[in-house]
Coordinates of C-alpha atoms in Angstrom, one line a residue:
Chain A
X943 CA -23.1 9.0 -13.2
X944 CA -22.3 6.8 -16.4
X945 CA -20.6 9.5 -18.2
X946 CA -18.8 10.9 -15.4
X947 CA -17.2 7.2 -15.3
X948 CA -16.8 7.2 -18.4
X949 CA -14.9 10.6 -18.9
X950 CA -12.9 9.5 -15.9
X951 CA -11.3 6.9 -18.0
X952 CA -10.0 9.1 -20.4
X953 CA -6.4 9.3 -19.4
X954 CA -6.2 13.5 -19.6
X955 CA -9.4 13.6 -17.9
X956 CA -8.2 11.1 -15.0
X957 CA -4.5 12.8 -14.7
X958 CA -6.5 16.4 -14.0
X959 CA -8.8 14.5 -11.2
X960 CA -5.7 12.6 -9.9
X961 CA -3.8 15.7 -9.3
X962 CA -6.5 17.5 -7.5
X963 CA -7.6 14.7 -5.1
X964 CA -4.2 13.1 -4.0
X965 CA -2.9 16.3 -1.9
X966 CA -6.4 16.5 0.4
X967 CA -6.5 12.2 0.5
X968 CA -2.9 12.8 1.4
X969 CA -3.7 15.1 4.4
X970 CA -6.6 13.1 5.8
X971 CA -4.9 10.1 6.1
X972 CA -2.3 11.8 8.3
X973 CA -4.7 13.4 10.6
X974 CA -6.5 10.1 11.0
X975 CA -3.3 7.4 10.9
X976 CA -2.3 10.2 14.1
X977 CA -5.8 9.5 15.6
X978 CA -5.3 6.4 15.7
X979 CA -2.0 6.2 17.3
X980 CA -2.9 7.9 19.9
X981 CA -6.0 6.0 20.3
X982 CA -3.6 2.9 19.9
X983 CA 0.0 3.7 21.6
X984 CA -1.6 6.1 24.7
X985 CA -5.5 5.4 25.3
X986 CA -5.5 1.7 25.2
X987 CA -5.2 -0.1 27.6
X988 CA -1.9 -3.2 27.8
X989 CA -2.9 -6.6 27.0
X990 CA -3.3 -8.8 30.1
X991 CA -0.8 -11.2 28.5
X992 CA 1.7 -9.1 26.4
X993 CA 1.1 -6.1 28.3
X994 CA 2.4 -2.7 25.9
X995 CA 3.9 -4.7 23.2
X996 CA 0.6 -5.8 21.9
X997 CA 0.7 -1.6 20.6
X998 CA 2.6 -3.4 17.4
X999 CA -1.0 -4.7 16.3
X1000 CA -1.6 -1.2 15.3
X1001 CA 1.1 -0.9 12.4
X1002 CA 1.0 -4.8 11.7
X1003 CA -2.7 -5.5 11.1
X1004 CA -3.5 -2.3 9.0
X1005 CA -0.7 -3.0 6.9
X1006 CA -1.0 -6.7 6.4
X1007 CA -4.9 -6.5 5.5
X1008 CA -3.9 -3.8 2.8
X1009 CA -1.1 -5.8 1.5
X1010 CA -3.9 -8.1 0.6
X1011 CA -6.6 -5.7 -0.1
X1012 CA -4.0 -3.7 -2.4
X1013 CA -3.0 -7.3 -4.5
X1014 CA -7.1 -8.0 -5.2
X1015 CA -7.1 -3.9 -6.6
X1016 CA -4.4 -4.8 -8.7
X1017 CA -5.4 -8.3 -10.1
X1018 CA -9.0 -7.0 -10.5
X1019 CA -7.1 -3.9 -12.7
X1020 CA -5.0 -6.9 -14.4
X1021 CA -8.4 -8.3 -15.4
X1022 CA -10.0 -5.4 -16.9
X1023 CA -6.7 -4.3 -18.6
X1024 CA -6.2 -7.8 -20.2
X1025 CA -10.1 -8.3 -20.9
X1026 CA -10.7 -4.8 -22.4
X1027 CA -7.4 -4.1 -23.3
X1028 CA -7.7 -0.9 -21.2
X1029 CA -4.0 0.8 -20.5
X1030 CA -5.4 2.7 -17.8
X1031 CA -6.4 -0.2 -15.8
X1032 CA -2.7 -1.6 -16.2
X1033 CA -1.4 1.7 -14.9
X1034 CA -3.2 1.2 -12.1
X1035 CA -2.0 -2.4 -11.3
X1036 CA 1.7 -0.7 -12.2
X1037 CA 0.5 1.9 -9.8
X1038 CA -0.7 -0.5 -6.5
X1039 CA 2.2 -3.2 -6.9
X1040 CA 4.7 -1.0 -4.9
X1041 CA 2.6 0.5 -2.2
X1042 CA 0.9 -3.2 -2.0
X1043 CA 5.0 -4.6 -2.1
X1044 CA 5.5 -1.8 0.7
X1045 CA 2.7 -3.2 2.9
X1046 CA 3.7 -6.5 3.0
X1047 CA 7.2 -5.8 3.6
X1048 CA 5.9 -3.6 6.6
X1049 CA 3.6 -6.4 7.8
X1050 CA 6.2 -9.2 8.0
X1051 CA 8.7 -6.8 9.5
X1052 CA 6.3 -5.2 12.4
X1053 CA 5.7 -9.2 12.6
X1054 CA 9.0 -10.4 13.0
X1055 CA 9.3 -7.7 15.6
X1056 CA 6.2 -9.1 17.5
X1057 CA 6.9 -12.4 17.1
X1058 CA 10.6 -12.4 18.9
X1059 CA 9.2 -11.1 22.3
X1060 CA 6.0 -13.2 22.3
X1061 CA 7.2 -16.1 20.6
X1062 CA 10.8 -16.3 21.0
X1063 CA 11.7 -15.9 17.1
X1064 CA 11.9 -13.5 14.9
X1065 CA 11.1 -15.9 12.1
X1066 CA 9.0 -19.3 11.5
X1067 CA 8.0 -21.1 8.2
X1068 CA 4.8 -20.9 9.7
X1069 CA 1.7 -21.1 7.1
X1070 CA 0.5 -17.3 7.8
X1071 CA 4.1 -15.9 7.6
X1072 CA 5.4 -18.2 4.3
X1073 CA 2.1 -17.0 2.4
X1074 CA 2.9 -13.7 3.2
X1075 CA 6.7 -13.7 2.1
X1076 CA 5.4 -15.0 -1.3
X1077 CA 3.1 -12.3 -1.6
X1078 CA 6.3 -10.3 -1.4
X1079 CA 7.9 -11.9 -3.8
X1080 CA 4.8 -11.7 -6.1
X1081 CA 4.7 -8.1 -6.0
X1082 CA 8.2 -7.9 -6.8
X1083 CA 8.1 -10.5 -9.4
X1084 CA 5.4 -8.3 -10.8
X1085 CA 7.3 -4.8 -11.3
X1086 CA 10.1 -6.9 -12.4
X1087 CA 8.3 -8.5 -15.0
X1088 CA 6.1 -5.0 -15.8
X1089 CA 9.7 -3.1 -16.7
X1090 CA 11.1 -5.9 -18.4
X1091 CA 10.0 -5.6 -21.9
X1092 CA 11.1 -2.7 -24.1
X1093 CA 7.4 -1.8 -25.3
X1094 CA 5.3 -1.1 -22.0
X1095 CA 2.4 -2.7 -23.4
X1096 CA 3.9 -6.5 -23.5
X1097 CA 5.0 -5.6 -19.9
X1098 CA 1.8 -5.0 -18.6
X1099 CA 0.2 -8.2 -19.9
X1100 CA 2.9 -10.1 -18.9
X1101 CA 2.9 -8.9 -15.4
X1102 CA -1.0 -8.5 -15.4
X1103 CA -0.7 -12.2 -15.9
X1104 CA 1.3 -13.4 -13.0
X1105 CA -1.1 -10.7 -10.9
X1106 CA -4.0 -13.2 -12.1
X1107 CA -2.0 -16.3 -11.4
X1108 CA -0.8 -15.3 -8.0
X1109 CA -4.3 -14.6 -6.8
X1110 CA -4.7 -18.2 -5.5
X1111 CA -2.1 -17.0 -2.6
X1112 CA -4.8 -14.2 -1.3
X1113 CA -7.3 -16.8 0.3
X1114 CA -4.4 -19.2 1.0
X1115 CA -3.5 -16.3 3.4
X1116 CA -6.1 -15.5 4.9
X1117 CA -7.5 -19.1 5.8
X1118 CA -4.2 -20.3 6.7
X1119 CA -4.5 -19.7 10.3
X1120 CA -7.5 -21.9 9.9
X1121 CA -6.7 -24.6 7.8
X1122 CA -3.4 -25.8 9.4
X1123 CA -2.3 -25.2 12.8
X1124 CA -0.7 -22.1 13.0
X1125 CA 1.4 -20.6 15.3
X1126 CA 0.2 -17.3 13.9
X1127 CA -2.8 -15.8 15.9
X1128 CA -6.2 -17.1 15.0
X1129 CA -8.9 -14.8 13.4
X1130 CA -10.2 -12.9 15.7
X1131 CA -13.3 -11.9 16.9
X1132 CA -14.1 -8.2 17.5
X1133 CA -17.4 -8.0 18.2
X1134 CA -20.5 -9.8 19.8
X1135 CA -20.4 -11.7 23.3
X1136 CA -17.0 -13.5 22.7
X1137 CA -15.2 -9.9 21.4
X1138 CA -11.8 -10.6 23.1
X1139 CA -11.1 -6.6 22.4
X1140 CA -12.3 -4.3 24.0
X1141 CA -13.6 -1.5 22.2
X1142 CA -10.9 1.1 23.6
X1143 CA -8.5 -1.6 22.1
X1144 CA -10.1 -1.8 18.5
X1145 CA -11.3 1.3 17.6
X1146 CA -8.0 2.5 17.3
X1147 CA -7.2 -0.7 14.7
X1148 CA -10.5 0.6 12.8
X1149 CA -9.0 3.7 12.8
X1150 CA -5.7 2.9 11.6
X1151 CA -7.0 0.6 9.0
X1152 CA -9.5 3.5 7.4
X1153 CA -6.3 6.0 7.5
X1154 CA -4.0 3.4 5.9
X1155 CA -6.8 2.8 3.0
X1156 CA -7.2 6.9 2.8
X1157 CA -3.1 6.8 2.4
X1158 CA -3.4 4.3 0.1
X1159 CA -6.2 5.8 -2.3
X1160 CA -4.1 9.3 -2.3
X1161 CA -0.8 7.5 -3.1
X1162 CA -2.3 5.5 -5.5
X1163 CA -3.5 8.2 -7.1
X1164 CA -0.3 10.2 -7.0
X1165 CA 1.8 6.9 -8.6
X1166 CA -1.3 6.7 -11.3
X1167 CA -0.5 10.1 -13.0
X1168 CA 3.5 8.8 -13.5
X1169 CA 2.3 6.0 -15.0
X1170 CA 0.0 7.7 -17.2
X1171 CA 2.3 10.4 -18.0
X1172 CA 4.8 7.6 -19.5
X1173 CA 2.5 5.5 -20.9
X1174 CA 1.1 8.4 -23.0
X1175 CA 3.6 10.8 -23.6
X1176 CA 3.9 10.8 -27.0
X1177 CA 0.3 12.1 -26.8
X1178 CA -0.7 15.8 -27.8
X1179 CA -2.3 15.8 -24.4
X1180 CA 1.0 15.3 -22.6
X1181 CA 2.9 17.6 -25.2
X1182 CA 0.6 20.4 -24.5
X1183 CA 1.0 19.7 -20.2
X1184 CA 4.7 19.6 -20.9
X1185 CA 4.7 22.6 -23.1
X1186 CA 2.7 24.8 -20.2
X1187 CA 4.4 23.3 -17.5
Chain B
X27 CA -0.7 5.0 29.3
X28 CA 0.0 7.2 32.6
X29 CA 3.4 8.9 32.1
X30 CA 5.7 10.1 29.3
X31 CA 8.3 7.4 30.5
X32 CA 6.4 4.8 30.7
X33 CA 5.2 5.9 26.8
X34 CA 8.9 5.6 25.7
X35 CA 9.7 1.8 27.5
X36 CA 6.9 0.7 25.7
X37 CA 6.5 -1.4 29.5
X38 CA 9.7 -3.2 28.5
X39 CA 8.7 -3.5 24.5
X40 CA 10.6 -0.3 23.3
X41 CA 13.6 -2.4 21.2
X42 CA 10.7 -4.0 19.5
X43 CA 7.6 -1.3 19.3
X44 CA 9.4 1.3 18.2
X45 CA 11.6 -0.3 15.5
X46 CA 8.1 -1.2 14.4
X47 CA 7.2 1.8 14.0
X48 CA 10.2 3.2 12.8
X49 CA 9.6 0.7 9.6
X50 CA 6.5 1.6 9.1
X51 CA 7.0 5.6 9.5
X52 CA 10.0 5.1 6.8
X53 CA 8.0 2.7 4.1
X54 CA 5.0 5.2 4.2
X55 CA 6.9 8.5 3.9
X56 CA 9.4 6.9 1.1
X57 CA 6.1 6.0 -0.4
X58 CA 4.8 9.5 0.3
X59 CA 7.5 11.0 -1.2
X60 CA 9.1 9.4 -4.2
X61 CA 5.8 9.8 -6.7
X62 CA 6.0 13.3 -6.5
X63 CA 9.7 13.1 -7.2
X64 CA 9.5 11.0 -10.4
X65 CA 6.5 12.9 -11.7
X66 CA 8.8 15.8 -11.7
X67 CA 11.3 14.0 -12.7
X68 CA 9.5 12.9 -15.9
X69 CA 7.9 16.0 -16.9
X70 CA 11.6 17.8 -16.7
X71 CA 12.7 14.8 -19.1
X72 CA 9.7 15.6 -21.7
X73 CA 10.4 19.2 -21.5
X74 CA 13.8 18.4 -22.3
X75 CA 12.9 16.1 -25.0
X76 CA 10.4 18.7 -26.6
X77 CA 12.8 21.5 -26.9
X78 CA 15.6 19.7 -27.8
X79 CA 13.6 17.8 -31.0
X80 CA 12.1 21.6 -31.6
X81 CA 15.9 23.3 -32.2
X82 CA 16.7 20.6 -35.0
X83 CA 13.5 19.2 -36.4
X84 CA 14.7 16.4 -38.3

């Protein structure tokens, strides 16, 4: 298993494997982002309270938990790159801050959309949404900072920097609807005797959340081989991909 | 849900499900798309390159 690993890391090696898995990750995440919309916007049954507006939860929770999941991939990456001095690891940070900026800008808009209707705004510098704006601007601060530099490599520590400094704002997130009193909904519970879902209403979110980490993992993938493509094409590897494509 | 119609009001919700999902739908297939664009993109600009330092190799 070690050497597999360890051949994967070879940027030739990892372009090849990209290329191949991306396409049927790409595909599977359609098939099951569709089942669960239709688990979520036709099965499910309307919330007591909100009645069919509630579908939004669908789009708005998915994406929000992988604007957060995607921002730990890419500080993790920022680590190893910086630690080991490993370029492929910064691709992949350079690789995750756009579909993790994409998420977030997704989450706060499906939000806003949520919030007018049930809470009479569209906006609120409540502790839950303000975390999440800065997120945003993290992630854009980040590709900012990652093309700013003539030589890639001082970009990449630079922005694999701020990726390490900004992680202080992932726990501040997700604790901030319990730390101060949010207007944002509280956690909540899915399962066990207080589950306030019921299942026909959040096996659809599981659903959603697995196809929007699938979509994630195959467009992650697909970004990678750009980034390793300029980060080593000077290479005779990339010479020789050129020269037969 | 029970009928086509009531699928499309949304129960009332339409002006604010749909331009949900209308977001969303946009953000993942811009996502979806563009990579496969610049990796084309790029490899054009290398091939480019490479023939274009081949004719006069300095």
């Amino acid at each position: 298993m070690f050497i597999w690993f360890h051949k994967l890391a070879s940027p030739p090696y990892f372009y090849k494997f990209a290329g191949m898995l991306a396409p049927w990750l790409g595909w599977l995440s359609l098939f099951v982002i569709a089942a669960g919309l239709y688990g979520g916007l036709w099965l499910a049954p309307p919330d007591y309270q909100q009645g069919d507006g509630f579908r939004i939860i669908y789009v708005h929770v998915p994406s929000a938990w992988m604007s957060m999941l995607v921002y730990m991939v890419m500080a993790v990456a920022a680590a190893i790159g910086l630690i080991w001095r490993m370029k492929l690891a910064h691709a992949v940070s350079a690789a995750a801050a756009p579909l993790g900026a994409s998420f977030t800008f997704i989450a706060l808009v499906t939000g806003s959309l949520w919030g007018k209707p049930m809470w009479g705004t569209y906006w609120v510098w409540d502790a839950r949404l303000t975390s999440e704006l800065i997120l945003l601007f993290l992630y854009v601060g980040y590709m900012a900072l990652n093309h700013a530099f003539e030589d890639r490599r001082t970009g990449d520590r630079a922005s694999a920097i701020l990726a390490l400094v900004g992680i202080v704002n992932i726990p501040i997130i997700h604790y901030s609807v319990k730390w101060w009193n949010t207007l944002h909904q509280g956690p909540t519970v899915f399962f066990g005797p207080r589950a306030e879902m019921p299942p026909s209403m959040y096996i659809p979110l599981f659903i959603m959340i697995i196809g929007f980490m699938v979509y994630f993992a195959a467009f992650i993938l697909k970004r990678l081989q750009v980034e390793v493509l300029q980060r080593e094409r000077n290479t005779a590897w990339v010479r020789a991909l050129v020269a037969k494509s | 849900m029970n009928s086509w119609h009531e699928f499309l009001t949304m129960g009332g919700y339409a002006v604010y499900v749909w331009p949900a999902y209308g977001t969303a739908l946009v953000v993942l297939l811009a996502n979806a798309i563009w990579p496969g664009r610049q990796q084309h993109a790029l490899l054009k600009e290398l091939r480019r390159r490479s023939l274009h330092s081949e004719e006069r190799p300095t």
